[in-house]
Coordinates of C-alpha atoms and ligand atoms in Angstrom, one line a residue:
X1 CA 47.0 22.0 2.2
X2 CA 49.5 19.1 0.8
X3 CA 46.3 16.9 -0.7
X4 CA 47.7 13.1 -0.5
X5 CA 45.6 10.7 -3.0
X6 CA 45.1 6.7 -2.5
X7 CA 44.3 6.3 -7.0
X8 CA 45.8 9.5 -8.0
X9 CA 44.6 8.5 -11.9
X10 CA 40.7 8.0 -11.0
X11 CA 40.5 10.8 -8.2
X12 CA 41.5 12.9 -10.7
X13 CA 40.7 11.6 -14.2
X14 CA 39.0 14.4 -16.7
X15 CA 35.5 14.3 -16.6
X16 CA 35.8 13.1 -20.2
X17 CA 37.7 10.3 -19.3
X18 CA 35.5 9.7 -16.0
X19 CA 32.4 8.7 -18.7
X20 CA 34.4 6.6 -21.3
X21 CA 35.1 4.6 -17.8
X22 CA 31.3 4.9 -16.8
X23 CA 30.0 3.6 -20.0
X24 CA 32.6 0.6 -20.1
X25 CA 31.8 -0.4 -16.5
X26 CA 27.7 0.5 -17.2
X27 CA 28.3 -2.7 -19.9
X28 CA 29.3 -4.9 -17.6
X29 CA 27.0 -4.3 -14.9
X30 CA 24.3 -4.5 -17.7
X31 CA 25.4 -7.7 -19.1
X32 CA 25.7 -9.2 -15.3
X33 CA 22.1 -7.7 -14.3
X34 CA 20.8 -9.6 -17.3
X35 CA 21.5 -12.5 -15.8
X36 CA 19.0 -12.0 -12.9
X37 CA 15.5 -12.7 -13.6
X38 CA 14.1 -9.3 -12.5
X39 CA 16.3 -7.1 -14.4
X40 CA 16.0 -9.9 -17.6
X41 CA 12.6 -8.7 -17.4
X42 CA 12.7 -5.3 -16.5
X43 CA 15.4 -4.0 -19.3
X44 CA 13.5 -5.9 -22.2
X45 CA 10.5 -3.6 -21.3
X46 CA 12.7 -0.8 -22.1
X47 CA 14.5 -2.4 -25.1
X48 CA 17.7 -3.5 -23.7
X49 CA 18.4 -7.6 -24.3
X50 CA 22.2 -7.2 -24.6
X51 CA 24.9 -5.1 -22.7
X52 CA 25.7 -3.6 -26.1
X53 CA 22.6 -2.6 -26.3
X54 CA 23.7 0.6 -24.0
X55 CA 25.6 2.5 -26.5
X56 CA 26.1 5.8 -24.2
X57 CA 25.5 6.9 -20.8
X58 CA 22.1 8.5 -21.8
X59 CA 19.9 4.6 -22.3
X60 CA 20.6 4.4 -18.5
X61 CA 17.7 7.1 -18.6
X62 CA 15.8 4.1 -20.4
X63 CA 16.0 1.9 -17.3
X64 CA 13.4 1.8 -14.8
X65 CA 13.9 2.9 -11.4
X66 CA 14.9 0.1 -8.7
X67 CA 13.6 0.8 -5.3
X68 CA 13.6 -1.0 -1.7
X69 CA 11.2 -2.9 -2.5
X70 CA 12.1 -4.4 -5.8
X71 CA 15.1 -5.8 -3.8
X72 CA 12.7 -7.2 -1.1
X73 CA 10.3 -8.8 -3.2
X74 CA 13.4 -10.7 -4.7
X75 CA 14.9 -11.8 -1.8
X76 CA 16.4 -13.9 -0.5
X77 CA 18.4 -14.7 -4.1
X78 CA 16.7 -12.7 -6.4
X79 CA 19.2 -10.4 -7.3
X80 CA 22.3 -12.7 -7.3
X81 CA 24.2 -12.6 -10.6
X82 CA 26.5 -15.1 -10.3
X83 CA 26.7 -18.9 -9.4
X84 CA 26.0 -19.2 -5.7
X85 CA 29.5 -20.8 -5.6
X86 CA 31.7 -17.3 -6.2
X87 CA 29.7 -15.4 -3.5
X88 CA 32.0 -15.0 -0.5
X89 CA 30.6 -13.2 2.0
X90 CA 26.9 -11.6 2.1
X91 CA 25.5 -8.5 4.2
X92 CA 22.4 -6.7 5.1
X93 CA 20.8 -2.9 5.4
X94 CA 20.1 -2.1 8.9
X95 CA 16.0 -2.6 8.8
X96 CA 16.0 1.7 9.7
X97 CA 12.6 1.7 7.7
X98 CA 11.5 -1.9 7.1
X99 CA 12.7 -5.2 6.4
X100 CA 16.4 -5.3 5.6
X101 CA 18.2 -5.9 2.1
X102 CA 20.5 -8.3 1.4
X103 CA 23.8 -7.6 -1.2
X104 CA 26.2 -10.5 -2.1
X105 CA 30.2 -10.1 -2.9
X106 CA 32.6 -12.3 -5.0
X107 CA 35.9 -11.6 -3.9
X108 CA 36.8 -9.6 -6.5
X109 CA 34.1 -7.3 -5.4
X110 CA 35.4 -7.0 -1.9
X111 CA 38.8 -6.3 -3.4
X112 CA 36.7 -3.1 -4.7
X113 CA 34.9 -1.9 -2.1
X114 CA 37.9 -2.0 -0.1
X115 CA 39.8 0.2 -2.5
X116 CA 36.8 2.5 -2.1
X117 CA 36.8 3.0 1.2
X118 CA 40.6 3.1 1.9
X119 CA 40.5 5.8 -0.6
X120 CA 38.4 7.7 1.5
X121 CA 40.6 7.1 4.9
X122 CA 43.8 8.3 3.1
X123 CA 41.9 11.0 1.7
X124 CA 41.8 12.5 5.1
X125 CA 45.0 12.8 5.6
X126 CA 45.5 8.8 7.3
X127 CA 48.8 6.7 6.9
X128 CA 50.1 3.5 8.4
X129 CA 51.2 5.1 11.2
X130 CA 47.6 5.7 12.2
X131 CA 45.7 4.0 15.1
X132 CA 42.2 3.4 14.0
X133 CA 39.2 2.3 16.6
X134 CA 36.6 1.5 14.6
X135 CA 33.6 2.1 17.4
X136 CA 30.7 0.7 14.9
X137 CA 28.5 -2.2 14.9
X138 CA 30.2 -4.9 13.1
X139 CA 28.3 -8.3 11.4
X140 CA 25.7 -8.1 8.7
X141 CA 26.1 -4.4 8.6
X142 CA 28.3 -2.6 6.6
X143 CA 29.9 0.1 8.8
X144 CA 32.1 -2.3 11.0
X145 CA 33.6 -4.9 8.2
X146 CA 34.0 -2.2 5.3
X147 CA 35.7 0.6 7.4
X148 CA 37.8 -2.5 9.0
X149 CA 39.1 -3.9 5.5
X150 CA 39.4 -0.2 4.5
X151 CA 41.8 0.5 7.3
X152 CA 44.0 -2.4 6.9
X153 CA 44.1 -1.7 3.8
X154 CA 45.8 1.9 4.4
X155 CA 47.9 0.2 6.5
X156 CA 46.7 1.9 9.9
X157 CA 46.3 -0.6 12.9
X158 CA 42.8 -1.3 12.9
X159 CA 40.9 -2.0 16.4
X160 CA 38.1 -3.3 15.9
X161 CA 36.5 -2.3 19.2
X162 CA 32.9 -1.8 17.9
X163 CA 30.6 0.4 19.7
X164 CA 29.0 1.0 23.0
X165 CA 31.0 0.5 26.4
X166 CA 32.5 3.9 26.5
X167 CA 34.8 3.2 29.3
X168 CA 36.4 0.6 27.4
X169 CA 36.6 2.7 24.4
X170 CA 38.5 5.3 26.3
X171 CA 40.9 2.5 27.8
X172 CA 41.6 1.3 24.3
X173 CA 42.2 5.2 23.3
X174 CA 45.0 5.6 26.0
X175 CA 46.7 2.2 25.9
X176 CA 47.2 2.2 21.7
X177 CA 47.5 5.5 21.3
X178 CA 44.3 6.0 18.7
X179 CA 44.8 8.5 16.2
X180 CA 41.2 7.8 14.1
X181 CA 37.6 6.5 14.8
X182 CA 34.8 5.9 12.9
X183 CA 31.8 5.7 14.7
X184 CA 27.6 7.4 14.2
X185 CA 27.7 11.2 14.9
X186 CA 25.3 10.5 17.7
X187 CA 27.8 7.8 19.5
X188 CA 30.8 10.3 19.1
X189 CA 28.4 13.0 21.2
X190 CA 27.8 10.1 23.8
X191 CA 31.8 9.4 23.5
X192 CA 32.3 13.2 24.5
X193 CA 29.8 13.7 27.1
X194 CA 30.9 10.5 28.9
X195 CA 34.2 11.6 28.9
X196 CA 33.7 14.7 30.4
X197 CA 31.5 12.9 33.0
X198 CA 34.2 10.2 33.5
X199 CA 37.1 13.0 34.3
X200 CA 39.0 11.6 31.3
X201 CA 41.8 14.8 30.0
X202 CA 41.4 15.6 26.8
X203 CA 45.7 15.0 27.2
X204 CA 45.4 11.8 28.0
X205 CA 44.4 10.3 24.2
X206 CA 46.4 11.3 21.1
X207 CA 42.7 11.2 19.0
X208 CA 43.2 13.6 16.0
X209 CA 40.4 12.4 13.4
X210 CA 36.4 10.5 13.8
X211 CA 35.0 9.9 10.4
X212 CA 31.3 10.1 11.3
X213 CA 28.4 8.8 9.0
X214 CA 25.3 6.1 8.8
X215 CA 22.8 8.4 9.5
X216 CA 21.8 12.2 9.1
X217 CA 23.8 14.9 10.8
X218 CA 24.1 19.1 10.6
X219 CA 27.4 21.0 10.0
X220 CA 26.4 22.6 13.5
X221 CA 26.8 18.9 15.1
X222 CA 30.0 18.3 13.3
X223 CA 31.3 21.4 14.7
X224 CA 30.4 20.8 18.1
X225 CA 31.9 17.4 18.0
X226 CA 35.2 19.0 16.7
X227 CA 35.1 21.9 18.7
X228 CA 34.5 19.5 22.1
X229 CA 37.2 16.8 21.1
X230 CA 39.3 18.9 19.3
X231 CA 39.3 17.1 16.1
X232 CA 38.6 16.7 12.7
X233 CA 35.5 15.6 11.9
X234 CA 34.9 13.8 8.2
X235 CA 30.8 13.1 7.1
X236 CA 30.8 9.3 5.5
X237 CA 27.9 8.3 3.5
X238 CA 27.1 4.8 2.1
X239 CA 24.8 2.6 2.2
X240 CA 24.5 -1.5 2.2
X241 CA 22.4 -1.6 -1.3
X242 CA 25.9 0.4 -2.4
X243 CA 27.9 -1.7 -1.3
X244 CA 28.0 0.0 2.3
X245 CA 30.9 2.5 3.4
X246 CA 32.6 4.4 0.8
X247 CA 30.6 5.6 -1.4
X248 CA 30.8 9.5 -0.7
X249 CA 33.1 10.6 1.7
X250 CA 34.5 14.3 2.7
X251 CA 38.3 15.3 1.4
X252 CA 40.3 17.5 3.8
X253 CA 38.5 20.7 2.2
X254 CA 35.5 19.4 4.1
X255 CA 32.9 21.0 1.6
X256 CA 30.6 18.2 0.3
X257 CA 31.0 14.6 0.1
X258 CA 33.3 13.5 -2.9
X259 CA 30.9 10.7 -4.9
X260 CA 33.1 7.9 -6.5
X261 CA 31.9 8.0 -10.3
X262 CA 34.5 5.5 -11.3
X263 CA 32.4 3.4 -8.9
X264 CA 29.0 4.7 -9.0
X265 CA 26.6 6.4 -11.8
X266 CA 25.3 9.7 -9.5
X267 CA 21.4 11.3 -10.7
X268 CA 19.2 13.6 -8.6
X269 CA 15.8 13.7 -9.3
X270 CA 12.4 14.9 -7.8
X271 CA 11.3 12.3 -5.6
X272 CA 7.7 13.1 -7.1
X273 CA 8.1 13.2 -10.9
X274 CA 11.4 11.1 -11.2
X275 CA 12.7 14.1 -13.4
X276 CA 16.2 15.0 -12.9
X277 CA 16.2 18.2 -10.6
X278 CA 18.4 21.5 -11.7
X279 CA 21.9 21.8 -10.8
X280 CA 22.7 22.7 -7.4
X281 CA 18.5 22.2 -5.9
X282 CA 18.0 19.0 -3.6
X283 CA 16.2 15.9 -4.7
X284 CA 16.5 12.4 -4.0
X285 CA 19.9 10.6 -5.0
X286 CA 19.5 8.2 -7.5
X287 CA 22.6 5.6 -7.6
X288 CA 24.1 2.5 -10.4
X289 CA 26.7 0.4 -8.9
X290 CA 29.8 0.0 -11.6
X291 CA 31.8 -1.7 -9.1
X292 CA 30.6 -4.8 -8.1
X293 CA 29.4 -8.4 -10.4
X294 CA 27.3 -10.3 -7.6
X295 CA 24.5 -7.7 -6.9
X296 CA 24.2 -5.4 -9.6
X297 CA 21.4 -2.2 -9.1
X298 CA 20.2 0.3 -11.6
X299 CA 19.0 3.1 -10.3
X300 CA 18.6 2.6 -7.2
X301 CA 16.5 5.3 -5.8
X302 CA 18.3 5.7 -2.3
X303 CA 15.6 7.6 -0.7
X304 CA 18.2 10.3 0.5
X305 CA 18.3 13.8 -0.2
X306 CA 21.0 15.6 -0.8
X307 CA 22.3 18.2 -4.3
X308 CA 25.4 18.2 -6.0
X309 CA 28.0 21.2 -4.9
X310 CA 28.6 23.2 -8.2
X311 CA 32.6 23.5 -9.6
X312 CA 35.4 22.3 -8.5
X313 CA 36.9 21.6 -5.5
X314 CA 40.1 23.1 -4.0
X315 CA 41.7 19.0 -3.6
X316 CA 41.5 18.7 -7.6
X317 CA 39.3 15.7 -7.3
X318 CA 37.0 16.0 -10.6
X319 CA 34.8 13.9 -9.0
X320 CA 31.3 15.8 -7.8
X321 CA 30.3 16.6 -4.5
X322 CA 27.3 16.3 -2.7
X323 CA 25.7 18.4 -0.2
X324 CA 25.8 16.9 3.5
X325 CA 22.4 14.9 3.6
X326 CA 19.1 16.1 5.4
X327 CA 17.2 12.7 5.8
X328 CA 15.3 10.2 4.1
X329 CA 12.1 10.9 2.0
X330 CA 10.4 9.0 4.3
X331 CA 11.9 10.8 7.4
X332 CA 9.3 13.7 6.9
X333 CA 7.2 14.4 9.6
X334 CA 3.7 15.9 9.2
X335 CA 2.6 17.6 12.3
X336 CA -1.1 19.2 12.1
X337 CA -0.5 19.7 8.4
X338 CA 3.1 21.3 8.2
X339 CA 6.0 19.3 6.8
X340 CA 9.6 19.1 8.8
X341 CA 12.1 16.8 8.6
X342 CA 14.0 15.7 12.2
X343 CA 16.8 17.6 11.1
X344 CA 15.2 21.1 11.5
X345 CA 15.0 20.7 14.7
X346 CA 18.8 19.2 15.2
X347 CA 20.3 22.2 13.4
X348 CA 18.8 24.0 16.2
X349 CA 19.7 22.5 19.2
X350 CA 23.0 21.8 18.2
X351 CA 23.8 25.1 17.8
X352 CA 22.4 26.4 21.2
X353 CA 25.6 26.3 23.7
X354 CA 23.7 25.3 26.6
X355 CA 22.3 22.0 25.2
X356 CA 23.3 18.9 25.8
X357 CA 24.7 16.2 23.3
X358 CA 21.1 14.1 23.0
X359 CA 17.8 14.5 21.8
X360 CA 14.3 12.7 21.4
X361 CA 11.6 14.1 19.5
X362 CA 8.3 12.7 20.1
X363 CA 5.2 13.1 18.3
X364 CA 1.3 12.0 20.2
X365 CA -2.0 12.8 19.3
X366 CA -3.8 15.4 21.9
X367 CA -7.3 15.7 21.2
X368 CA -7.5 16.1 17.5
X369 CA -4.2 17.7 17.4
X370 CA -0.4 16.4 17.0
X371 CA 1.4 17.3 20.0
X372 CA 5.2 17.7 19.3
X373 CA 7.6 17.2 22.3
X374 CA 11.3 17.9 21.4
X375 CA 13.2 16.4 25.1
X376 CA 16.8 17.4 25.2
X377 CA 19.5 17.1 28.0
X378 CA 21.3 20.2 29.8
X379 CA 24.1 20.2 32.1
X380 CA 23.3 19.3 36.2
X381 CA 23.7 23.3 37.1
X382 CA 20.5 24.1 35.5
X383 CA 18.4 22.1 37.8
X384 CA 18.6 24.1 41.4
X385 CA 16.4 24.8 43.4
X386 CA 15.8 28.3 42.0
X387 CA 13.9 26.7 38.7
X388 CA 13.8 30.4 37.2
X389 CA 16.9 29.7 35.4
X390 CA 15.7 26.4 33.7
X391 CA 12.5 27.3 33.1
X392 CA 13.9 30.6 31.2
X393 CA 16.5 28.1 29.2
X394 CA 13.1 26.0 28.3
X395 CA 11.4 28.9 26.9
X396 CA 14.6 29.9 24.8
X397 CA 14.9 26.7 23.2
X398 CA 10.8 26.5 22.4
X399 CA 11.1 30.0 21.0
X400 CA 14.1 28.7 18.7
X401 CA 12.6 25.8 17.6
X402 CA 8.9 27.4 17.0
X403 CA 10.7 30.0 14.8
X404 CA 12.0 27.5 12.5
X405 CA 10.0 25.0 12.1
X406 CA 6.7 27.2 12.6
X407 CA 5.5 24.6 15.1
X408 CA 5.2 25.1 18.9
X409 CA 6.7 22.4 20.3
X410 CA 6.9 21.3 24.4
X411 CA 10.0 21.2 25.4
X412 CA 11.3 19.1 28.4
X413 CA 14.8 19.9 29.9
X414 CA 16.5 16.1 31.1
X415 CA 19.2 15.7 33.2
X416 CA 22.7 14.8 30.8
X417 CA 23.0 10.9 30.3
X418 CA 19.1 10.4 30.9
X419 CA 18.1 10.2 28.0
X420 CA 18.7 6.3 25.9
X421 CA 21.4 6.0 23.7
X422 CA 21.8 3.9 20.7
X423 CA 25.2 2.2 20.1
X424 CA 24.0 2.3 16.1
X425 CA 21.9 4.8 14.3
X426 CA 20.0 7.1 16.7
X427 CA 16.9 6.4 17.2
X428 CA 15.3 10.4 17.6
X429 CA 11.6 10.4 16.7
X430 CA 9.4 8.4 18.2
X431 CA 5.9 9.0 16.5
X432 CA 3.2 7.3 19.0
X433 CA 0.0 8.7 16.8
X434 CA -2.0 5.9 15.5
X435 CA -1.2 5.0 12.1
X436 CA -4.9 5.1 10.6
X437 CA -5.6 8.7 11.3
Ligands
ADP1 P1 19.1 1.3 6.2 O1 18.5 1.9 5.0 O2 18.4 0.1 6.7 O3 19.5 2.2 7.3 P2 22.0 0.9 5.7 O4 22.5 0.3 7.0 O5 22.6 0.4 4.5 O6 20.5 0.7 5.6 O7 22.2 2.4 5.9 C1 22.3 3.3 4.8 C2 21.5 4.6 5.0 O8 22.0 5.3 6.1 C3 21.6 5.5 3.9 O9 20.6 5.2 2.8 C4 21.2 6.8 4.6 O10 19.8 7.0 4.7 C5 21.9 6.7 5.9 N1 23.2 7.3 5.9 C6 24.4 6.7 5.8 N2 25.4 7.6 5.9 C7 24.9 8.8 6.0 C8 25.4 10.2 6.1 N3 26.7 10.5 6.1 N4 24.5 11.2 6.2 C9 23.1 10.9 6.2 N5 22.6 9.7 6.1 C10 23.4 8.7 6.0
ZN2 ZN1 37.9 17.7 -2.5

């Protein structure tokens, strides 16, 4: 594999040298967090008045934990570092689990972020002579603007088609030729179906690449989405609080996501007792921003789980990689007492042939009991009027399921394309118990 590198220096800087840069950059971020009325408070609890009062990367441990919330209690300026006047450009977190987050940029900071994330796109294996349809909600989110500057940046020729409307998609695929897209796992499995429904050859787009991210997805997805397309496939992780895009991203040996620790201070801890977990076991990732003046965050605990990928990787990068994510913290279901997360049941279905690209999981009360319903779509061959066949296909996919999760869910067989689609993150649980019992 002939590895190409956007910073060839940083991507592969000796660990050593990697933490001389962290401590430098941890100053800064310090001395420009000071600034802001809740971290002027929070680092004086702990000691720290000065940036040179962090003298190696270990005070970090000293700082308290910022969460969600913090960042919601101080918004809408709260956070803001600089004078109002060197902010350029402002976005905001989704809202997936509550009220959304808002970051602030100077232009430098763009400048940065931008590096980031067209470091990631050439990582793959993208050039300038790459078509890029970048099929993701642009505006206050991250996704659309940061992948767009990213791709420019590269020097690819950037269409900044957004999502949904799948039959424009496909006309913008065969008239410029696209080579890349960046779009949700879940709208790349709409893509696919669609096209398959629409009659569209497989021949008549050049598509070679998806980078696929912004919410949680299993290797068996990714693999049925390079299998169907016949593509390469590349997991993207970032989030807004992080600047958004290009955080952690997958290198052409597509074995963990490469974190940016000339960008980003990386911990894993135990989401219970904040202690950092062992090398290698999951806990929740814990992330500084070195990279941008504006909105500086300590520690911000992302809520995601994921562990790092022990030695090295085949590209040379020394920076570490983390394991594809499984959800949120708060994604965890409780159904009559046993814990899943959503994924569980994904890594299942995906890797059944015969099912479909979507899925809904719902969740009810039935007495006192939860009642778990996983709906999923199969092809229009299964529903004849022998139902023998489909009701056999139904019982494979409950036994499945019930044998990893240890929960017997219903399971309800839809027609393909019935099911609702979401042109951003998926929306797959629905949870209809009341929320005071
Ligand atoms: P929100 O938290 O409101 O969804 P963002 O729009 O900033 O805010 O989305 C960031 C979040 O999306 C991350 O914290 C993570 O939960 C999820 N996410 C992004 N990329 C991935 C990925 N590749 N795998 C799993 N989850 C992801
Ligand atoms: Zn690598």
């Amino acid at each position: 594999m002939n590895y190409q590198y956007w910073n060839r220096e940083m991507e592969l800087l000796p660990r050593d040298d990697l933490e001389l840069w962290q401590l430098s950059q941890l100053r800064e971020t310090v001395g420009h967090a000071l600034r802001t009325p809740f971290y002027r408070e929070r680092l004086a609890r702990s000691g720290i008045r000065k940036s040179d009062d962090i003298k190696s990367l270990d005070d970090l441990r000293r700082v308290p934990f910022t969460t969600k919330n913090d960042l919601r209690e101080g918004f809408p300026y709260g956070f803001l570092s600089v004078p109002r006047e060197e902010v350029v450009r402002l976005h905001a977190s989704s809202g997936t689990t509550g009220t959304p987050t808002t970051i602030y940029y100077t232009r430098d900071d763009l400048e940065k972020w931008t590096g980031f994330v067209a470091r990631c796109i050439y990582s793959t294996g993208c050039d300038n002579t790459d078509v890029f349809q970048n099929m993701i909600t642009y505006g206050l989110f991250t996704g659309g603007l940061g992948f767009h500057q990213g791709g420019e940046k590269v020097g690819m020729l950037v269409i900044p088609s957004g999502p949904g409307n799948t039959s424009r998609q496909f006309r913008l695929m065969q008239d410029f030729g696209t080579t890349v897209v960046h779009s949700t796992p879940s709208f790349l499995l709409h893509v696919e179906s669609r096209m398959r429904e629409e009659g569209i050859s497989r021949d008549s787009i050049k598509l070679r690449r998806a980078f696929a991210g912004a919410e949680p997805y299993s290797e068996d997805t990714r693999r049925r989405i390079e299998e169907l397309l016949r593509i390469d496939v590349y997991n993207s992780y970032g989030l807004s609080e992080m600047n958004g895009p290009g955080v952690a991203f997958e290198c052409q040996a597509k074995n963990g996501l490469h974190i940016w620790e000339d960008g980003y201070i990386v911990e894993i801890v135990n989401p219970d007792t904040l202690e950092p977990v062992r090398e290698g076991e999951t806990g929740e990732l814990v992330l500084t921003i070195l990279c941008r003046k504006a909105s500086p965050i300590l520690r911000y605990r992302t809520r995601d789980l994921t562990g790092f990928i022990p030695g090295p990787c085949p590209c040379g990068r020394t920076h570490r990689r983390l394991r594809r994510f499984t959800g949120r913290t708060d994604d965890m279901l409780i159904i009559n007492g046993v814990n899943m997360f959503p994924s569980q049941i994904e890594e299942v279905i995906m890797a059944m042939k015969e099912v479909g690209n979507n899925y809904v999981i719902e969740i009810e009360k039935a007495g006192a009991l939860d009642r778990l319903t996983v709906k999923t779509e199969v092809g229009p061959e299964n529903f004849m009027d022998d139902t023998r066949p489909l009701n056999a296909l139904r019982e494979k996919i409950r036994r499945t399921l019930q044998t990893s999760i240890t929960i017997n869910p219903r399971v309800e067989l839809h027609e393909s394309g019935s099911l609702p689609v979401s042109e951003g993150k998926a929306v797959r649980v629905i949870d209809m118990r009341p929320r005071d019992m």
